[in-house]
């Protein structure tokens, strides 16, 4: 003990920088050991391994960057929806994107009546700001609000000369780098296999894209050619005032045509595809018209609901009808493995989150 005291006393008198480092090492080891003890207790009590992941709240705490490219099409990022003032989330997202997407334009498409001071701060960042009037009928799950703000934001991007566009949200943030290059390369490497009204595939995030629910492609994150994205968000407004029945099964979801499946099915009709509302055709449509990118590849964070639970949809006790469609799953569909047994369509009658029995 005396040697340790003498050691730190000597550093305090002769080398403050080394002292600060040593104290940091002691504190770091203490926090690690404390965390290991706590997580070990929790893991043992639940019989599950528990992990944790931290992301900076502020853009100035992010030191990563994207590689500059000599030649890249003009790309726009459209952030749509209500602004998130808590922890300056939307504003800090814009600041982060200005660091990671230096060659892209940023467009915020939000609503009239948003906080005036916050709008002023957004304008001061030098990004494009669109204030939309809300439609009289918002649609099931606020679908019409999404259509209006997304379409207007994408149209502004086209008017400003963008060739490609992201459709994302004001309550979501990508922390990943080199994403422009990555997504553009994906579209180039996976051209459309069949003639289509589309110019190229539309890329969707695995986050909230479900494998066993027909046409349920996420409506939160999409990327594609500007004209294809305009077509996707040109869906007619949903004038229903409410659902006719409670959703208990996947088939009920089909019948209700909730936001994601409504948008995807209307888009497929617009490109001339017959929609049969089967899992088999849904998979074929994913293989023909889309590409799915893993949420982890984007380092996509959603500041809503159970944002603290990174993999809330992942289960190990069985495969459910709420399983996400990952890039690996999409690539298998795209490759059209000939030896796979078709999935029985009767799983549509299962309740949400029910475990699917393996086929014989």
mmCIF file with all atom_site columns, C-alpha atoms in Angstrom, residues 185-311:
data_model
loop_
_atom_site.group_PDB
_atom_site.id
_atom_site.type_symbol
_atom_site.label_atom_id
_atom_site.label_alt_id
_atom_site.label_comp_id
_atom_site.label_asym_id
_atom_site.label_entity_id
_atom_site.label_seq_id
_atom_site.pdbx_PDB_ins_code
_atom_site.Cartn_x
_atom_site.Cartn_y
_atom_site.Cartn_z
_atom_site.occupancy
_atom_site.B_iso_or_equiv
_atom_site.pdbx_formal_charge
_atom_site.auth_seq_id
_atom_site.auth_comp_id
_atom_site.auth_asym_id
_atom_site.auth_atom_id
_atom_site.pdbx_PDB_model_num
ATOM 1   C CA . UNK A 1 185 ? -22.990 -0.033  -54.640 1.00 0.00 ? 185 UNK A CA 1
ATOM 2   C CA . UNK A 1 186 ? -25.792 -2.367  -53.516 1.00 0.00 ? 186 UNK A CA 1
ATOM 3   C CA . UNK A 1 187 ? -28.167 -0.966  -56.123 1.00 0.00 ? 187 UNK A CA 1
ATOM 4   C CA . UNK A 1 188 ? -25.466 -1.324  -58.777 1.00 0.00 ? 188 UNK A CA 1
ATOM 5   C CA . UNK A 1 189 ? -24.533 -4.891  -57.786 1.00 0.00 ? 189 UNK A CA 1
ATOM 6   C CA . UNK A 1 190 ? -28.154 -6.096  -57.677 1.00 0.00 ? 190 UNK A CA 1
ATOM 7   C CA . UNK A 1 191 ? -29.805 -4.823  -60.863 1.00 0.00 ? 191 UNK A CA 1
ATOM 8   C CA . UNK A 1 192 ? -33.433 -5.636  -61.577 1.00 0.00 ? 192 UNK A CA 1
ATOM 9   C CA . UNK A 1 193 ? -33.792 -9.134  -62.996 1.00 0.00 ? 193 UNK A CA 1
ATOM 10  C CA . UNK A 1 194 ? -37.028 -8.457  -64.842 1.00 0.00 ? 194 UNK A CA 1
ATOM 11  C CA . UNK A 1 195 ? -38.280 -5.522  -66.960 1.00 0.00 ? 195 UNK A CA 1
ATOM 12  C CA . UNK A 1 196 ? -40.115 -3.042  -64.748 1.00 0.00 ? 196 UNK A CA 1
ATOM 13  C CA . UNK A 1 197 ? -41.384 0.510   -64.551 1.00 0.00 ? 197 UNK A CA 1
ATOM 14  C CA . UNK A 1 198 ? -38.716 0.921   -61.881 1.00 0.00 ? 198 UNK A CA 1
ATOM 15  C CA . UNK A 1 199 ? -35.294 2.257   -62.734 1.00 0.00 ? 199 UNK A CA 1
ATOM 16  C CA . UNK A 1 200 ? -33.582 0.296   -59.947 1.00 0.00 ? 200 UNK A CA 1
ATOM 17  C CA . UNK A 1 201 ? -34.315 -1.568  -56.731 1.00 0.00 ? 201 UNK A CA 1
ATOM 18  C CA . UNK A 1 202 ? -35.528 0.209   -53.622 1.00 0.00 ? 202 UNK A CA 1
ATOM 19  C CA . UNK A 1 203 ? -33.447 -0.504  -50.527 1.00 0.00 ? 203 UNK A CA 1
ATOM 20  C CA . UNK A 1 204 ? -35.264 -0.953  -47.222 1.00 0.00 ? 204 UNK A CA 1
ATOM 21  C CA . UNK A 1 205 ? -33.954 -1.466  -43.705 1.00 0.00 ? 205 UNK A CA 1
ATOM 22  C CA . UNK A 1 206 ? -34.424 -4.806  -41.977 1.00 0.00 ? 206 UNK A CA 1
ATOM 23  C CA . UNK A 1 207 ? -35.782 -2.802  -39.041 1.00 0.00 ? 207 UNK A CA 1
ATOM 24  C CA . UNK A 1 208 ? -39.566 -3.454  -38.994 1.00 0.00 ? 208 UNK A CA 1
ATOM 25  C CA . UNK A 1 209 ? -39.493 -5.411  -42.270 1.00 0.00 ? 209 UNK A CA 1
ATOM 26  C CA . UNK A 1 210 ? -41.153 -8.747  -41.490 1.00 0.00 ? 210 UNK A CA 1
ATOM 27  C CA . UNK A 1 211 ? -40.452 -12.024 -43.239 1.00 0.00 ? 211 UNK A CA 1
ATOM 28  C CA . UNK A 1 212 ? -43.762 -13.769 -42.562 1.00 0.00 ? 212 UNK A CA 1
ATOM 29  C CA . UNK A 1 213 ? -46.202 -10.867 -43.013 1.00 0.00 ? 213 UNK A CA 1
ATOM 30  C CA . UNK A 1 214 ? -47.015 -10.225 -46.684 1.00 0.00 ? 214 UNK A CA 1
ATOM 31  C CA . UNK A 1 215 ? -45.675 -6.967  -48.133 1.00 0.00 ? 215 UNK A CA 1
ATOM 32  C CA . UNK A 1 216 ? -44.734 -5.556  -44.750 1.00 0.00 ? 216 UNK A CA 1
ATOM 33  C CA . UNK A 1 217 ? -41.688 -3.567  -45.852 1.00 0.00 ? 217 UNK A CA 1
ATOM 34  C CA . UNK A 1 218 ? -40.628 -0.885  -43.379 1.00 0.00 ? 218 UNK A CA 1
ATOM 35  C CA . UNK A 1 219 ? -41.944 2.585   -44.133 1.00 0.00 ? 219 UNK A CA 1
ATOM 36  C CA . UNK A 1 220 ? -39.359 4.208   -41.851 1.00 0.00 ? 220 UNK A CA 1
ATOM 37  C CA . UNK A 1 221 ? -36.172 3.863   -43.909 1.00 0.00 ? 221 UNK A CA 1
ATOM 38  C CA . UNK A 1 222 ? -36.035 3.576   -47.703 1.00 0.00 ? 222 UNK A CA 1
ATOM 39  C CA . UNK A 1 223 ? -33.385 4.515   -50.256 1.00 0.00 ? 223 UNK A CA 1
ATOM 40  C CA . UNK A 1 224 ? -33.568 4.565   -54.015 1.00 0.00 ? 224 UNK A CA 1
ATOM 41  C CA . UNK A 1 225 ? -33.567 6.399   -57.305 1.00 0.00 ? 225 UNK A CA 1
ATOM 42  C CA . UNK A 1 226 ? -35.492 9.650   -56.971 1.00 0.00 ? 226 UNK A CA 1
ATOM 43  C CA . UNK A 1 227 ? -38.182 8.658   -59.511 1.00 0.00 ? 227 UNK A CA 1
ATOM 44  C CA . UNK A 1 228 ? -38.715 5.237   -57.921 1.00 0.00 ? 228 UNK A CA 1
ATOM 45  C CA . UNK A 1 229 ? -39.059 6.838   -54.508 1.00 0.00 ? 229 UNK A CA 1
ATOM 46  C CA . UNK A 1 230 ? -41.567 9.364   -55.808 1.00 0.00 ? 230 UNK A CA 1
ATOM 47  C CA . UNK A 1 231 ? -43.593 6.485   -57.214 1.00 0.00 ? 231 UNK A CA 1
ATOM 48  C CA . UNK A 1 232 ? -43.465 4.659   -53.872 1.00 0.00 ? 232 UNK A CA 1
ATOM 49  C CA . UNK A 1 233 ? -44.740 7.697   -51.989 1.00 0.00 ? 233 UNK A CA 1
ATOM 50  C CA . UNK A 1 234 ? -47.422 8.576   -54.550 1.00 0.00 ? 234 UNK A CA 1
ATOM 51  C CA . UNK A 1 235 ? -49.895 6.197   -52.928 1.00 0.00 ? 235 UNK A CA 1
ATOM 52  C CA . UNK A 1 236 ? -53.453 7.515   -52.728 1.00 0.00 ? 236 UNK A CA 1
ATOM 53  C CA . UNK A 1 237 ? -54.491 8.705   -49.294 1.00 0.00 ? 237 UNK A CA 1
ATOM 54  C CA . UNK A 1 238 ? -56.088 6.306   -46.849 1.00 0.00 ? 238 UNK A CA 1
ATOM 55  C CA . UNK A 1 239 ? -59.443 7.845   -45.982 1.00 0.00 ? 239 UNK A CA 1
ATOM 56  C CA . UNK A 1 240 ? -60.474 5.235   -43.433 1.00 0.00 ? 240 UNK A CA 1
ATOM 57  C CA . UNK A 1 241 ? -61.276 6.645   -40.029 1.00 0.00 ? 241 UNK A CA 1
ATOM 58  C CA . UNK A 1 242 ? -60.497 3.469   -38.102 1.00 0.00 ? 242 UNK A CA 1
ATOM 59  C CA . UNK A 1 243 ? -60.028 -0.291  -38.324 1.00 0.00 ? 243 UNK A CA 1
ATOM 60  C CA . UNK A 1 244 ? -63.123 -2.400  -38.799 1.00 0.00 ? 244 UNK A CA 1
ATOM 61  C CA . UNK A 1 245 ? -61.945 -5.133  -36.437 1.00 0.00 ? 245 UNK A CA 1
ATOM 62  C CA . UNK A 1 246 ? -59.257 -5.767  -33.859 1.00 0.00 ? 246 UNK A CA 1
ATOM 63  C CA . UNK A 1 247 ? -55.989 -7.194  -35.174 1.00 0.00 ? 247 UNK A CA 1
ATOM 64  C CA . UNK A 1 248 ? -55.292 -10.577 -33.604 1.00 0.00 ? 248 UNK A CA 1
ATOM 65  C CA . UNK A 1 249 ? -53.660 -12.581 -36.402 1.00 0.00 ? 249 UNK A CA 1
ATOM 66  C CA . UNK A 1 250 ? -51.377 -11.963 -39.347 1.00 0.00 ? 250 UNK A CA 1
ATOM 67  C CA . UNK A 1 251 ? -54.379 -12.439 -41.619 1.00 0.00 ? 251 UNK A CA 1
ATOM 68  C CA . UNK A 1 252 ? -56.083 -9.611  -39.739 1.00 0.00 ? 252 UNK A CA 1
ATOM 69  C CA . UNK A 1 253 ? -53.045 -7.468  -40.587 1.00 0.00 ? 253 UNK A CA 1
ATOM 70  C CA . UNK A 1 254 ? -53.464 -8.415  -44.242 1.00 0.00 ? 254 UNK A CA 1
ATOM 71  C CA . UNK A 1 255 ? -57.124 -7.484  -44.181 1.00 0.00 ? 255 UNK A CA 1
ATOM 72  C CA . UNK A 1 256 ? -56.436 -4.186  -42.390 1.00 0.00 ? 256 UNK A CA 1
ATOM 73  C CA . UNK A 1 257 ? -53.711 -3.169  -44.850 1.00 0.00 ? 257 UNK A CA 1
ATOM 74  C CA . UNK A 1 258 ? -51.766 -1.282  -42.204 1.00 0.00 ? 258 UNK A CA 1
ATOM 75  C CA . UNK A 1 259 ? -49.356 1.487   -43.196 1.00 0.00 ? 259 UNK A CA 1
ATOM 76  C CA . UNK A 1 260 ? -46.365 -0.600  -44.315 1.00 0.00 ? 260 UNK A CA 1
ATOM 77  C CA . UNK A 1 261 ? -48.287 -3.235  -46.250 1.00 0.00 ? 261 UNK A CA 1
ATOM 78  C CA . UNK A 1 262 ? -50.637 -0.602  -47.694 1.00 0.00 ? 262 UNK A CA 1
ATOM 79  C CA . UNK A 1 263 ? -47.737 1.407   -49.117 1.00 0.00 ? 263 UNK A CA 1
ATOM 80  C CA . UNK A 1 264 ? -45.878 -1.637  -50.438 1.00 0.00 ? 264 UNK A CA 1
ATOM 81  C CA . UNK A 1 265 ? -48.934 -3.238  -52.043 1.00 0.00 ? 265 UNK A CA 1
ATOM 82  C CA . UNK A 1 266 ? -50.011 0.041   -53.687 1.00 0.00 ? 266 UNK A CA 1
ATOM 83  C CA . UNK A 1 267 ? -46.476 0.488   -54.996 1.00 0.00 ? 267 UNK A CA 1
ATOM 84  C CA . UNK A 1 268 ? -46.426 -3.040  -56.449 1.00 0.00 ? 268 UNK A CA 1
ATOM 85  C CA . UNK A 1 269 ? -49.741 -2.393  -58.186 1.00 0.00 ? 269 UNK A CA 1
ATOM 86  C CA . UNK A 1 270 ? -48.311 0.837   -59.600 1.00 0.00 ? 270 UNK A CA 1
ATOM 87  C CA . UNK A 1 271 ? -45.422 -1.062  -61.210 1.00 0.00 ? 271 UNK A CA 1
ATOM 88  C CA . UNK A 1 272 ? -47.843 -3.562  -62.741 1.00 0.00 ? 272 UNK A CA 1
ATOM 89  C CA . UNK A 1 273 ? -47.595 -6.460  -60.313 1.00 0.00 ? 273 UNK A CA 1
ATOM 90  C CA . UNK A 1 274 ? -50.624 -8.435  -59.208 1.00 0.00 ? 274 UNK A CA 1
ATOM 91  C CA . UNK A 1 275 ? -50.858 -8.547  -55.423 1.00 0.00 ? 275 UNK A CA 1
ATOM 92  C CA . UNK A 1 276 ? -52.114 -11.878 -54.053 1.00 0.00 ? 276 UNK A CA 1
ATOM 93  C CA . UNK A 1 277 ? -51.546 -11.274 -50.309 1.00 0.00 ? 277 UNK A CA 1
ATOM 94  C CA . UNK A 1 278 ? -49.622 -14.523 -49.897 1.00 0.00 ? 278 UNK A CA 1
ATOM 95  C CA . UNK A 1 279 ? -46.248 -15.044 -48.266 1.00 0.00 ? 279 UNK A CA 1
ATOM 96  C CA . UNK A 1 280 ? -44.998 -16.737 -51.420 1.00 0.00 ? 280 UNK A CA 1
ATOM 97  C CA . UNK A 1 281 ? -45.781 -13.751 -53.637 1.00 0.00 ? 281 UNK A CA 1
ATOM 98  C CA . UNK A 1 282 ? -44.507 -11.340 -50.996 1.00 0.00 ? 282 UNK A CA 1
ATOM 99  C CA . UNK A 1 283 ? -41.131 -13.077 -51.035 1.00 0.00 ? 283 UNK A CA 1
ATOM 100 C CA . UNK A 1 284 ? -41.081 -13.019 -54.826 1.00 0.00 ? 284 UNK A CA 1
ATOM 101 C CA . UNK A 1 285 ? -41.815 -9.282  -54.780 1.00 0.00 ? 285 UNK A CA 1
ATOM 102 C CA . UNK A 1 286 ? -38.944 -8.675  -52.346 1.00 0.00 ? 286 UNK A CA 1
ATOM 103 C CA . UNK A 1 287 ? -36.612 -10.614 -54.638 1.00 0.00 ? 287 UNK A CA 1
ATOM 104 C CA . UNK A 1 288 ? -37.805 -8.785  -57.755 1.00 0.00 ? 288 UNK A CA 1
ATOM 105 C CA . UNK A 1 289 ? -38.112 -5.151  -56.619 1.00 0.00 ? 289 UNK A CA 1
ATOM 106 C CA . UNK A 1 290 ? -36.267 -4.591  -53.326 1.00 0.00 ? 290 UNK A CA 1
ATOM 107 C CA . UNK A 1 291 ? -33.025 -5.098  -51.476 1.00 0.00 ? 291 UNK A CA 1
ATOM 108 C CA . UNK A 1 292 ? -32.940 -5.382  -47.688 1.00 0.00 ? 292 UNK A CA 1
ATOM 109 C CA . UNK A 1 293 ? -30.029 -3.934  -45.731 1.00 0.00 ? 293 UNK A CA 1
ATOM 110 C CA . UNK A 1 294 ? -29.405 -4.808  -42.101 1.00 0.00 ? 294 UNK A CA 1
ATOM 111 C CA . UNK A 1 295 ? -30.128 -2.141  -39.540 1.00 0.00 ? 295 UNK A CA 1
ATOM 112 C CA . UNK A 1 296 ? -26.676 -2.786  -38.085 1.00 0.00 ? 296 UNK A CA 1
ATOM 113 C CA . UNK A 1 297 ? -25.009 -1.844  -41.384 1.00 0.00 ? 297 UNK A CA 1
ATOM 114 C CA . UNK A 1 298 ? -26.551 1.613   -41.040 1.00 0.00 ? 298 UNK A CA 1
ATOM 115 C CA . UNK A 1 299 ? -26.101 1.738   -37.264 1.00 0.00 ? 299 UNK A CA 1
ATOM 116 C CA . UNK A 1 300 ? -29.708 2.909   -37.201 1.00 0.00 ? 300 UNK A CA 1
ATOM 117 C CA . UNK A 1 301 ? -31.116 4.160   -33.901 1.00 0.00 ? 301 UNK A CA 1
ATOM 118 C CA . UNK A 1 302 ? -34.799 4.859   -33.259 1.00 0.00 ? 302 UNK A CA 1
ATOM 119 C CA . UNK A 1 303 ? -35.401 7.300   -30.425 1.00 0.00 ? 303 UNK A CA 1
ATOM 120 C CA . UNK A 1 304 ? -38.851 6.009   -29.526 1.00 0.00 ? 304 UNK A CA 1
ATOM 121 C CA . UNK A 1 305 ? -40.664 3.350   -27.512 1.00 0.00 ? 305 UNK A CA 1
ATOM 122 C CA . UNK A 1 306 ? -38.193 0.745   -26.199 1.00 0.00 ? 306 UNK A CA 1
ATOM 123 C CA . UNK A 1 307 ? -35.137 2.348   -27.769 1.00 0.00 ? 307 UNK A CA 1
ATOM 124 C CA . UNK A 1 308 ? -33.046 0.975   -24.917 1.00 0.00 ? 308 UNK A CA 1
ATOM 125 C CA . UNK A 1 309 ? -33.686 -2.575  -26.163 1.00 0.00 ? 309 UNK A CA 1
ATOM 126 C CA . UNK A 1 310 ? -31.488 -2.907  -29.244 1.00 0.00 ? 310 UNK A CA 1
ATOM 127 C CA . UNK A 1 311 ? -32.688 -6.306  -30.450 1.00 0.00 ? 311 UNK A CA 1
#
